[in-house]
Coordinates of C-alpha atoms in Angstrom, one line a residue:
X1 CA -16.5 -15.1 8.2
X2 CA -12.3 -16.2 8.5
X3 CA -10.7 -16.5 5.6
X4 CA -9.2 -19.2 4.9
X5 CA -5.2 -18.8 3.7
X6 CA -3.5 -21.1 1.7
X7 CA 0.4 -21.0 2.7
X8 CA 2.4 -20.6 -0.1
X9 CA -0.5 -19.5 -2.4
X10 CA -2.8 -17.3 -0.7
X11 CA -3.4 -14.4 -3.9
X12 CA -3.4 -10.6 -2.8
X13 CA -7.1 -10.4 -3.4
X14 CA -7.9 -12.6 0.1
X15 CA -5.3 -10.6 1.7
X16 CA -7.1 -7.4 0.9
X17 CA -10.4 -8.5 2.1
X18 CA -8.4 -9.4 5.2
X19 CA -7.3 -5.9 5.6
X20 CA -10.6 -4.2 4.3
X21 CA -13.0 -5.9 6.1
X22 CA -10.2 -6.3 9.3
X23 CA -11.9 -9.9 9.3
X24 CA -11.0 -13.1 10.7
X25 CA -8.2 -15.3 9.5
X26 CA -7.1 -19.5 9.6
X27 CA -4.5 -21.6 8.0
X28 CA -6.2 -24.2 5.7
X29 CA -6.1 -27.4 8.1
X30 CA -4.2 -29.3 6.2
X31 CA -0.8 -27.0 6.9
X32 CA -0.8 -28.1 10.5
X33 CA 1.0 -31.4 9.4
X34 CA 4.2 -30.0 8.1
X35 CA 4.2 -27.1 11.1
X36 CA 3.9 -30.1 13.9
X37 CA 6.9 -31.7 12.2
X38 CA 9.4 -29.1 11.9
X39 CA 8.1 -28.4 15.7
X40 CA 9.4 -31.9 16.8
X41 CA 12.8 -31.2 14.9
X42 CA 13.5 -28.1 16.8
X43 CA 11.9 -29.9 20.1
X44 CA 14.8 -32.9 19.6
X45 CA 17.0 -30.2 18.8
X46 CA 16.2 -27.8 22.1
X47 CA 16.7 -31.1 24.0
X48 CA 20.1 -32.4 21.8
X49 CA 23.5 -31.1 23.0
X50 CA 24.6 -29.7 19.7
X51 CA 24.4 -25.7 18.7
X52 CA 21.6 -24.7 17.2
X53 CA 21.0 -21.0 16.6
X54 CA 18.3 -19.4 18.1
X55 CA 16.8 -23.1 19.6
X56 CA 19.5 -23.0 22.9
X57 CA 22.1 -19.7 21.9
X58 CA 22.0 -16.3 22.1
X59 CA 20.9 -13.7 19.3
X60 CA 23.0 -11.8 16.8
X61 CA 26.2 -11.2 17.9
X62 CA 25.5 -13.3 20.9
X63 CA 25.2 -16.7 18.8
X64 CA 28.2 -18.0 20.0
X65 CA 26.5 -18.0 23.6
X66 CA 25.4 -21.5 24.8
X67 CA 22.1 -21.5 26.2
X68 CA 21.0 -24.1 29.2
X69 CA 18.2 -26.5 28.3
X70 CA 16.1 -25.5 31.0
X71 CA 16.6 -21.6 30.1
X72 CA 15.0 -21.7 26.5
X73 CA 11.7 -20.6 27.7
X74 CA 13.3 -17.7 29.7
X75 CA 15.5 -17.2 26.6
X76 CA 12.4 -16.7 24.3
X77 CA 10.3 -14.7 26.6
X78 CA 13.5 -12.2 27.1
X79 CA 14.0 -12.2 23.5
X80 CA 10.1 -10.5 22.8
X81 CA 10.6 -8.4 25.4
X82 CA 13.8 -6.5 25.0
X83 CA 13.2 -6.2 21.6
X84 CA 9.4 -4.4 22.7
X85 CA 11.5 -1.0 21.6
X86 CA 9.0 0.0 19.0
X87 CA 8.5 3.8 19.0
X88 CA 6.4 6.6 16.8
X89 CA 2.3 6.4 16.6
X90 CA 0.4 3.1 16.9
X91 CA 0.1 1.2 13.1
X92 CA -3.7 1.1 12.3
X93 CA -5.3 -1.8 13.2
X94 CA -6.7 -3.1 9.7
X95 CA -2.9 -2.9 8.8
X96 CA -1.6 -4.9 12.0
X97 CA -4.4 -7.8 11.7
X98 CA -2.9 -7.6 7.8
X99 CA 0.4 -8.4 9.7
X100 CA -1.0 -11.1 12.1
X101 CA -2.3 -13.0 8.7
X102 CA 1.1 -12.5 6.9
X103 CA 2.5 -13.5 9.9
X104 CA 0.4 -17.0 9.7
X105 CA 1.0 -17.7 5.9
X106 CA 4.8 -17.4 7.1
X107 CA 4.5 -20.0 10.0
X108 CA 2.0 -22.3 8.1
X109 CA 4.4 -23.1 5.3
X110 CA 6.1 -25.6 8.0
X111 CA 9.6 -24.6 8.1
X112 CA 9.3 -22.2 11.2
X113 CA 9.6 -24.7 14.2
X114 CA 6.6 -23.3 15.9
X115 CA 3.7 -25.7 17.6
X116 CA 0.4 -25.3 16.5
X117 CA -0.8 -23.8 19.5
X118 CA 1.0 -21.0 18.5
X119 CA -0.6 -20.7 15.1
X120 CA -3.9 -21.3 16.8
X121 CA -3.6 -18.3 19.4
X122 CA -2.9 -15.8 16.6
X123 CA -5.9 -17.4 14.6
X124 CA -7.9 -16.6 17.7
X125 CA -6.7 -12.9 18.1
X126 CA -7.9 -12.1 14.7
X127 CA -11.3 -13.7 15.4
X128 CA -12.1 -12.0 18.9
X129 CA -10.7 -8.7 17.7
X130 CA -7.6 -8.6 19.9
X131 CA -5.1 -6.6 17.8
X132 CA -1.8 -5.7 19.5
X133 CA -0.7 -1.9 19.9
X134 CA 2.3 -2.1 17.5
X135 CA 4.5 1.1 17.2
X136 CA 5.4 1.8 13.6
X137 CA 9.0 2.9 13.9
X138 CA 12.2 0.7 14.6
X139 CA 12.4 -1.8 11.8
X140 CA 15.2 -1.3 9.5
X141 CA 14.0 -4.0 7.8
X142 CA 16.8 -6.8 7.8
X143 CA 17.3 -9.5 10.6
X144 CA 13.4 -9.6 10.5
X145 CA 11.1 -6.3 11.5
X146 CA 12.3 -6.9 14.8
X147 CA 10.6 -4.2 17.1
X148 CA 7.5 -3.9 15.8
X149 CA 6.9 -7.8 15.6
X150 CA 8.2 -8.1 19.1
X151 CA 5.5 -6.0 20.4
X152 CA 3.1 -8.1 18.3
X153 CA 3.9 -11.4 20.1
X154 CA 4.4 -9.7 23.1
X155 CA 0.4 -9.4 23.4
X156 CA 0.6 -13.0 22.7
X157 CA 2.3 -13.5 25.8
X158 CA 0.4 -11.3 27.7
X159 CA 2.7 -8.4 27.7
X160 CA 2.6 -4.9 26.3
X161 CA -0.7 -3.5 24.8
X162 CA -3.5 -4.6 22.8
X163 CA -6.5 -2.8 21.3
X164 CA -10.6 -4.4 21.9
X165 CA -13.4 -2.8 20.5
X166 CA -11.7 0.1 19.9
X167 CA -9.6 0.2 23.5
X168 CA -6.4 0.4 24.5
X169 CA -5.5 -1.9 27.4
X170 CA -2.9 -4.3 28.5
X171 CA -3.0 -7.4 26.3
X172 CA -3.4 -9.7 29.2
X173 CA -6.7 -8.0 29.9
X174 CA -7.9 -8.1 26.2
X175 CA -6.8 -11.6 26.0
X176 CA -8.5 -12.6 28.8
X177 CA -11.9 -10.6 28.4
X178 CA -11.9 -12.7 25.1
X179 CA -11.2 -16.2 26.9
X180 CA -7.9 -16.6 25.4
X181 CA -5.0 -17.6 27.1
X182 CA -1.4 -16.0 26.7
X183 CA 1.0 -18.4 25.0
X184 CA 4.5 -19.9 27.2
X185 CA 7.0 -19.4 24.4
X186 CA 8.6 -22.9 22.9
X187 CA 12.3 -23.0 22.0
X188 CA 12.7 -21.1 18.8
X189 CA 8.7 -19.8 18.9
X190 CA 9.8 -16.1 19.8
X191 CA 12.4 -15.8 17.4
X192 CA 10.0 -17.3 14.3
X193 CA 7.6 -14.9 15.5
X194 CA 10.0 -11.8 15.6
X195 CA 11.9 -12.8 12.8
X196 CA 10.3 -11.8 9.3
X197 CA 8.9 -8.9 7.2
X198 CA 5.6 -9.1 8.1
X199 CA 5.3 -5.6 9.3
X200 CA 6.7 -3.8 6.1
X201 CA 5.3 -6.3 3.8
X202 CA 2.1 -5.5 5.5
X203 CA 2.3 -1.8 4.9
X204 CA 3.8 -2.0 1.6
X205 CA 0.5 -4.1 0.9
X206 CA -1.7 -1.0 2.2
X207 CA 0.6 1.3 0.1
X208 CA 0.2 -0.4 -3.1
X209 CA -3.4 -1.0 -2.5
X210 CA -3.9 2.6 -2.0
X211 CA -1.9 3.4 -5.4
X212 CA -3.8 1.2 -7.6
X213 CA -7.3 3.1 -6.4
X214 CA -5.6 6.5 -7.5
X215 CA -4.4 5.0 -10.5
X216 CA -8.0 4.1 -11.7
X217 CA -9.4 7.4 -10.0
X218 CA -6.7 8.9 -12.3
X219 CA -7.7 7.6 -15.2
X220 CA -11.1 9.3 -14.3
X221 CA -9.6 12.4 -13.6
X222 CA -7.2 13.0 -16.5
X223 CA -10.4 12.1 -18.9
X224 CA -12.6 15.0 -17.6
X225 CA -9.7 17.5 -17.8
X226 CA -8.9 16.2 -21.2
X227 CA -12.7 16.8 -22.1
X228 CA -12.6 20.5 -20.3
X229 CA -9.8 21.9 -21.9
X230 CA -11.3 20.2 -25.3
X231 CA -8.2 18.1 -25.5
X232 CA -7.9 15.6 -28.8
X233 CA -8.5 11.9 -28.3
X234 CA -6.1 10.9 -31.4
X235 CA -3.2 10.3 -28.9
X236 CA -5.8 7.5 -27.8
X237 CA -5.4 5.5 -30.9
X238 CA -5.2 2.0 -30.4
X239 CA -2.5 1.3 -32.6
X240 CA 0.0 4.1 -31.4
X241 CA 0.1 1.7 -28.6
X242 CA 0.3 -1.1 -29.9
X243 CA 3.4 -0.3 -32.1
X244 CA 4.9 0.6 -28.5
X245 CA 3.9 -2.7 -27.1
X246 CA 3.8 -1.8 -23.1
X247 CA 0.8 -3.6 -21.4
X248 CA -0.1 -0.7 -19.1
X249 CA 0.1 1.8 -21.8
X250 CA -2.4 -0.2 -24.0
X251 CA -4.6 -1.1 -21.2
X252 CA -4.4 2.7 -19.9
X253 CA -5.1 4.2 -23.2
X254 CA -8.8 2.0 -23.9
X255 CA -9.4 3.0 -20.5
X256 CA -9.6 6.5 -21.3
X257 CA -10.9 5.9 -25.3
X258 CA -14.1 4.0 -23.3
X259 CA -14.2 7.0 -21.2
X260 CA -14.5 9.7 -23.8
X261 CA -16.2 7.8 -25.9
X262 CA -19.5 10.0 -27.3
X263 CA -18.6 13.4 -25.6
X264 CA -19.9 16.1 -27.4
X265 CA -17.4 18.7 -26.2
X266 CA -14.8 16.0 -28.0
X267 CA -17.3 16.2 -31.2
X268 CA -17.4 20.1 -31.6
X269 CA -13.7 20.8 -32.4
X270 CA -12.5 17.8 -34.1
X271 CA -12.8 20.0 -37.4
X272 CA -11.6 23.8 -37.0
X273 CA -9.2 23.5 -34.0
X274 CA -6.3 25.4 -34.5
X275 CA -4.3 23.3 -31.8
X276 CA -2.2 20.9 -33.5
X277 CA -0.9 18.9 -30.6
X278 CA -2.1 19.0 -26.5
X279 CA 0.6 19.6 -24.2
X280 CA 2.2 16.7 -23.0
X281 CA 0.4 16.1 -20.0
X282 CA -2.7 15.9 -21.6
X283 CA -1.3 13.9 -24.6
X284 CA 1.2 11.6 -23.0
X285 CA -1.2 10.2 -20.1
X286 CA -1.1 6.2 -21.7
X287 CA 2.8 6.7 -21.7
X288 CA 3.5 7.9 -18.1
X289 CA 0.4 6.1 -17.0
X290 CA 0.9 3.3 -18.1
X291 CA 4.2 3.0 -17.1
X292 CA 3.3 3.8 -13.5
X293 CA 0.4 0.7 -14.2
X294 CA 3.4 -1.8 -15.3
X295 CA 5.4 -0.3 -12.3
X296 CA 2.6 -1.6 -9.9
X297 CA 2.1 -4.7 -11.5
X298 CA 5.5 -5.5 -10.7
X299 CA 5.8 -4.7 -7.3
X300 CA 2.3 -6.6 -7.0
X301 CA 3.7 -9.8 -7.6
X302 CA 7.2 -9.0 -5.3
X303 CA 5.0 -8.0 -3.0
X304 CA 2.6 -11.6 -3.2
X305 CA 5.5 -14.2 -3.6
X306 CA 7.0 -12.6 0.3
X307 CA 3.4 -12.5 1.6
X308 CA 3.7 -16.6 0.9
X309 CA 7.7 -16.4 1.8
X310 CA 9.1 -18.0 4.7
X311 CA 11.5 -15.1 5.9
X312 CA 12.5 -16.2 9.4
X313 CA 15.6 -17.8 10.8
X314 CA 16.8 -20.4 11.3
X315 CA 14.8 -22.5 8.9
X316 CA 13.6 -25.9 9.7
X317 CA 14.2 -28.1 6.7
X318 CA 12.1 -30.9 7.5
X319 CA 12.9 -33.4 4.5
X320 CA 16.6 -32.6 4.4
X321 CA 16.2 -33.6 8.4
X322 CA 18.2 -30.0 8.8
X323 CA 18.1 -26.5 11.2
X324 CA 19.7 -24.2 9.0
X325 CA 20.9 -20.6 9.1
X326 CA 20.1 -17.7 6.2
X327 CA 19.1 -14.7 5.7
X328 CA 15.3 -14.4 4.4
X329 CA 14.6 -12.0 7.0
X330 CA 16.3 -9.1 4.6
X331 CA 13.6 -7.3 3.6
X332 CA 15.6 -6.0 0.5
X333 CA 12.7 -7.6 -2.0
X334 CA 10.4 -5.0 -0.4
X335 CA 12.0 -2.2 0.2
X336 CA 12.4 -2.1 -3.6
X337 CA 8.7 -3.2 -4.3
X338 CA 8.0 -0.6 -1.6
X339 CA 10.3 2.1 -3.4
X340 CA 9.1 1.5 -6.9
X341 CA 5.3 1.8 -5.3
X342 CA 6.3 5.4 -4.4
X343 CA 8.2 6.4 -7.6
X344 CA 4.5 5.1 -9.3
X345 CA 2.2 7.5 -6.7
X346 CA 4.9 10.2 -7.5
X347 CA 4.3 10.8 -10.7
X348 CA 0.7 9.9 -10.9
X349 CA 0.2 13.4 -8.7
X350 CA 3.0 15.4 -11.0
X351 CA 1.2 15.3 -14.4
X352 CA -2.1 15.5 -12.4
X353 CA -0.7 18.1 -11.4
X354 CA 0.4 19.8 -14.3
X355 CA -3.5 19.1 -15.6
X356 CA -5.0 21.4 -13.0
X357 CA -2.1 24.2 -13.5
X358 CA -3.2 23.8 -17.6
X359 CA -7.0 24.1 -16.3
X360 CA -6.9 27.4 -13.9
X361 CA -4.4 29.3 -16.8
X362 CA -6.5 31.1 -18.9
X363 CA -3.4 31.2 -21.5
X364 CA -3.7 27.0 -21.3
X365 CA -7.2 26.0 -20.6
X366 CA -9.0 27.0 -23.9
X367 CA -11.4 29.6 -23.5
X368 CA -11.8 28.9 -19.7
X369 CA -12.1 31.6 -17.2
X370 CA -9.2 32.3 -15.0
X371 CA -8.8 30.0 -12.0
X372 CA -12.1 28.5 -13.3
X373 CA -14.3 31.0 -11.4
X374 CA -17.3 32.9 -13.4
X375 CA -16.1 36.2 -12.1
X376 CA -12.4 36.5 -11.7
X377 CA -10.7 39.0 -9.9
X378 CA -13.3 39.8 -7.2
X379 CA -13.3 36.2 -7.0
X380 CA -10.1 33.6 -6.9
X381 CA -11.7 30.6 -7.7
X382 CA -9.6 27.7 -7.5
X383 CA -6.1 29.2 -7.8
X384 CA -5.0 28.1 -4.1
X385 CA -6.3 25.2 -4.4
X386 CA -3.9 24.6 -7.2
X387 CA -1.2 25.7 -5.1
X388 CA -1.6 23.1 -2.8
X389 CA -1.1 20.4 -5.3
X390 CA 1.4 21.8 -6.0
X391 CA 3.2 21.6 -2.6
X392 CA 2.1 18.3 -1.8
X393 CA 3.3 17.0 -5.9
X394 CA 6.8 18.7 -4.3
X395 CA 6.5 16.2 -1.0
X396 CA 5.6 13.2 -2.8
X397 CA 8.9 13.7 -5.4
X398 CA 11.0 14.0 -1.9
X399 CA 9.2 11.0 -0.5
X400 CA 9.6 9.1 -3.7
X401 CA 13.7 9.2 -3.2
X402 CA 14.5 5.5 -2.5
X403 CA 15.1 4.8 0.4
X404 CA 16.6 1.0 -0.5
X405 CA 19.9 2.5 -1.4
X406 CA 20.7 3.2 2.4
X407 CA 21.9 1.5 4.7
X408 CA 23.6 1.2 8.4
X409 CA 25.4 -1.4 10.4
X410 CA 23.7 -2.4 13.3
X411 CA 24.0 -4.8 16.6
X412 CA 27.3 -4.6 16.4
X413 CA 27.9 -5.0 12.9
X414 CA 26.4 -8.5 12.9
X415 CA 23.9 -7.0 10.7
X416 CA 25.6 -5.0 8.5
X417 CA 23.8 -4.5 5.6
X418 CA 20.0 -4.0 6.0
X419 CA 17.0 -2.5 3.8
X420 CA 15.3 0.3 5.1
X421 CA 11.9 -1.3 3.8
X422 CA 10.0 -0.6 6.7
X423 CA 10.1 3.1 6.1
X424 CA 10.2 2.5 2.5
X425 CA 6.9 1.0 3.0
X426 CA 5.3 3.6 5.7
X427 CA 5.9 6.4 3.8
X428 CA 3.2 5.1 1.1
X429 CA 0.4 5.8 3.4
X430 CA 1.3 9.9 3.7
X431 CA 2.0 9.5 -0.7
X432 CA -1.2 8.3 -1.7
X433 CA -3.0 10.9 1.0
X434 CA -1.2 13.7 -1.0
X435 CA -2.1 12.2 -3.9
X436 CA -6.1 11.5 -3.0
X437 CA -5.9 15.3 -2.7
X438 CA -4.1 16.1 -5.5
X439 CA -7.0 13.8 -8.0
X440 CA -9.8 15.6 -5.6
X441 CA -8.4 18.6 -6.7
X442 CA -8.1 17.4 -10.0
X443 CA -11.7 16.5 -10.1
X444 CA -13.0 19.6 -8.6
X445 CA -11.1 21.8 -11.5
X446 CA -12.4 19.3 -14.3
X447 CA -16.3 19.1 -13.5
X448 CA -16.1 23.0 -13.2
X449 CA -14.5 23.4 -16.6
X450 CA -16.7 21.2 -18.3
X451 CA -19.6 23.1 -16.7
X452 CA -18.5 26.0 -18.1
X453 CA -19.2 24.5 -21.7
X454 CA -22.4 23.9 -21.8
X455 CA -24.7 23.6 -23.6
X456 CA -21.9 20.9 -24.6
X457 CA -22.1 17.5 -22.7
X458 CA -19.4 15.2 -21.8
X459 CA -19.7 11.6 -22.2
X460 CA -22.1 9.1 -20.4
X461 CA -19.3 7.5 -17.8
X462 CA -17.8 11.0 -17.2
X463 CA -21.1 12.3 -16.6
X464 CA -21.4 10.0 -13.7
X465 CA -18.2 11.0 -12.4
X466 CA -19.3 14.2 -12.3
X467 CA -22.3 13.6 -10.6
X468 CA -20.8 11.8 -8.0
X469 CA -18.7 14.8 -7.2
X470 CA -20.9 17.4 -7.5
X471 CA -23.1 15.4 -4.7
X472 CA -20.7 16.0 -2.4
X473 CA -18.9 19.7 -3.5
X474 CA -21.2 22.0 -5.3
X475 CA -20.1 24.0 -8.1
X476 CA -17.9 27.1 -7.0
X477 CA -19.4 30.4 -7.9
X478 CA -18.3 33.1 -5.4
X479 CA -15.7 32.4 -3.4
X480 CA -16.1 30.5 -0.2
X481 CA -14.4 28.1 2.2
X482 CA -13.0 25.3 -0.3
X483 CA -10.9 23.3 2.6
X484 CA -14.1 21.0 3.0
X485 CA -14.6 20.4 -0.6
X486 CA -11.0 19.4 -1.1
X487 CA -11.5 17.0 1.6
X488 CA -14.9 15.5 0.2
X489 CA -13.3 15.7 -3.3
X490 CA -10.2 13.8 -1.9
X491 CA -12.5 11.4 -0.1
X492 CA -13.7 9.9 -3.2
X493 CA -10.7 9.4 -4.6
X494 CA -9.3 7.4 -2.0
X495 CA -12.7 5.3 -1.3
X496 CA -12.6 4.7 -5.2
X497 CA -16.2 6.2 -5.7
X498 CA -15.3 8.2 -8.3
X499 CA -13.8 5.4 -10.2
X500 CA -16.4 3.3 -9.8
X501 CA -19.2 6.1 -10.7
X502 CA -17.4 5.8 -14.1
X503 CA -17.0 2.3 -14.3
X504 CA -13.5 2.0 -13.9
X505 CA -11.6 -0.8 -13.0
X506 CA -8.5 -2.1 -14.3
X507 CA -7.5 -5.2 -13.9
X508 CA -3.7 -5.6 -11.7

């Protein structure tokens, strides 16, 4: 079934489904008004004898370059094409047809120039499956995400690559397979298609999709270590919280006091314990947490006011009866979205991790055997597999470093001050992997502790959790080969299944 966007106020949920489901997408009907119109302004424009950028001049530094009425069709087509200098691995295609939609909410707000032709072709892509072959390096993420958007509507006119059914062939053959015609590019068309931060608003989208499902997984997982190191639930107290006053710290901290709620390991030491306070990552999980949850609220809403931007140029100002030049191509609103997404994932996985170093130390854990195994020494248990959360807690803190704050001149310092937020936003796919391991991990260590206190029981929801791991990595007695596990483990975090096994799920 397409999904139907709204310009200007499509919410992220429809754009997730897009993505998740890699389904079909439309403009609501009633956009194609206001596109047709500022199409006849750049048409009378094309045909007029005054400069106007991007309708009959040159590009960038190039502006100044008078263009020839009958050229602005070659002038289009040569524009998509020597811009086609994408390199690196193909983007996924659920994350490119996430593009193609953003791409559409852009051009359906009217103020583009483009004919609905145009509009229609990429509506029909994304219903017969025709997803260009889109290289995910190039962008720097200001004058547009040039390269990779180039090779996006270079499939539209029949050019470059495009994926069918899972194949790889030359976009005129995928087009054509599909009964689709490739598009003869109107003045201005290539550069509204080019222009724009589709592509790193696309992958930032993925990124902070991705985050939010570790952030509730986390909530899971730093419950059940809580529980098997017989942590205290008083840091929980709704009004230590409340005094504070942040959202996500509230919200976070009910999360986990629902959780834990009628454990019986909590039960048997609130009298007796000779612990007076938890060490902080056990204790201080609403207050890092929940900042990380306000963090990603935040970018949320950056990230769904540019998925309804226009960010192309020039800009077709229909009521003002104006072609005008700016600059909403800068991506600088995402790369920071993008760079607070990854600060969030960053420290998510470094107290996680400092929860499974607590769990495997015998000096920490509470009575738990070393490295969680019932017969240390012969055996290691999981002590590796807490050294590789730790490396991969080390990469995400060197990922995390922003990458907003750079910067280079380019095309001849035209464009001298861009984002980076097309990297920014890449970069959030590799994070939240490293993170899925590091909660899988997590997980693994948890159940395992809170095994090993029986006949105690841990709550109802965590019980779930549990379960759900345990039907996919069995509980570690002698050693054996754990690299499969981790990977099951971390496979539930990232499909949210262990979330949702506890009944988790926060609201953004």
């Amino acid at each position: 079934m397409s999904q139907v966007l709204t310009p200007g106020a499509t919410p992220l949920a429809d754009l997730e489904r897009i993505w998740h489901r890699q389904g079909a997408a439309r403009l609501d009907p009633a956009a194609r008004a206001p596109v047709e119109a500022a199409a006849r302004m750049v048409a009378e424009a094309a045909a007029g004898g005054q400069a106007v950028y991007g309708v009959n001049t040159g590009f960038g530094k190039l502006a100044s370059v008078k263009i020839a009425a009958d050229d602005t069709e070659a002038l289009q087509r040569n524009l998509i094409l020597s811009h086609c200098c994408g390199v690196g691995e193909a983007l996924d295609p659920a994350t490119t047809r996430l593009m193609m939609a953003l791409k559409l909410l852009s051009l359906g707000r009217g103020a583009s120039g483009v004919r609905w032709q145009t509009v229609a072709l990429i509506e029909g892509m994304l219903a017969a499956g025709v997803t260009p072959v889109v290289p995910d390096q190039g962008s720097v993420g200001a004058s547009g995400d040039l390269a990779p958007l180039a090779h996006m509507a270079a499939a539209m006119i029949g050019a470059g690559e495009a994926e069918l059914d899972g194949v790889s062939m030359p976009a005129q053959e995928a087009l054509n397979t599909v009964g689709l015609a490739p598009i003869v590019l109107g003045p201005k068309e290539g550069l509204a298609l080019i222009n724009g931060t589709q592509f790193s608003t696309a992958c930032a989208l993925v990124g902070l999709w991705g985050a939010w499902r570790n952030l509730e997984a986390a909530v899971v997982t730093g419950a059940l270590s809580t529980d098997a190191i017989m942590g205290s639930t008083a840091p929980l107290v709704p009004a230590i919280h409340a005094l504070r006053g942040h959202r996500g710290q509230i919200d976070f901290a009910a999360a986990q006091r629902a959780l834990l709620d009628g454990s019986e390991i909590r039960e048997s030491h609130r009298d007796g314990d000779t612990r007076v306070q938890d060490p902080y990552c056990i204790r201080c999980q609403p207050q890092v947490m929940g900042a990380t949850m306000d963090i990603l609220r935040f970018a949320a809403h950056t990230l769904e006011v540019e998925a309804n931007a226009v960010t192309d140029n020039p800009l077709v100002l229909v009521e003002d009866g104006r072609i005008v030049s700016g600059g909403n191509f800068h991506a600088e609103p995402v790369g920071f979205a993008a760079d607070q997404i990854a600060m969030a994932v960053s420290e998510i996985g470094a107290i996680a991790q400092r929860r499974v170093a607590l769990m495997v130390d015998p000096t920490l854990s509470f009575d738990l055997p070393p490295f969680l195994t019932p017969d240390p020494g012969l055996n290691s248990g999981l002590m590796i597999a807490e050294v590789t959360t730790a490396a991969l807690m080390s990469e995400n803190k060197h990922l995390a470093n922003p990458c907003t704050t750079d910067s280079t001149p380019t095309s001849a310092n035209q464009e001298d001050h861009v984002s980076m937020a097309a990297h920014a936003a890449r970069r959030l796919a590799r994070m939240n992997r490293n993170l899925n391991t590091i909660l899988g991990v997590e997980a693994m260590c948890a159940v395992q502790g809170i095994e090993f206190r029986a006949p105690l029981t841990t709550s109802a929801p965590l019980q779930r959790a549990a379960a759900c791991l345990r039907a996919s990595v069995a509980p570690i007695g002698q050693d054996r080969f754990l690299a499969p596990d981790i990977s099951a483990a971390s496979g539930l975090v990232a499909a949210g299944d262990l979330a949702l096994a506890a009944g988790v799920e926060l609201a953004p």
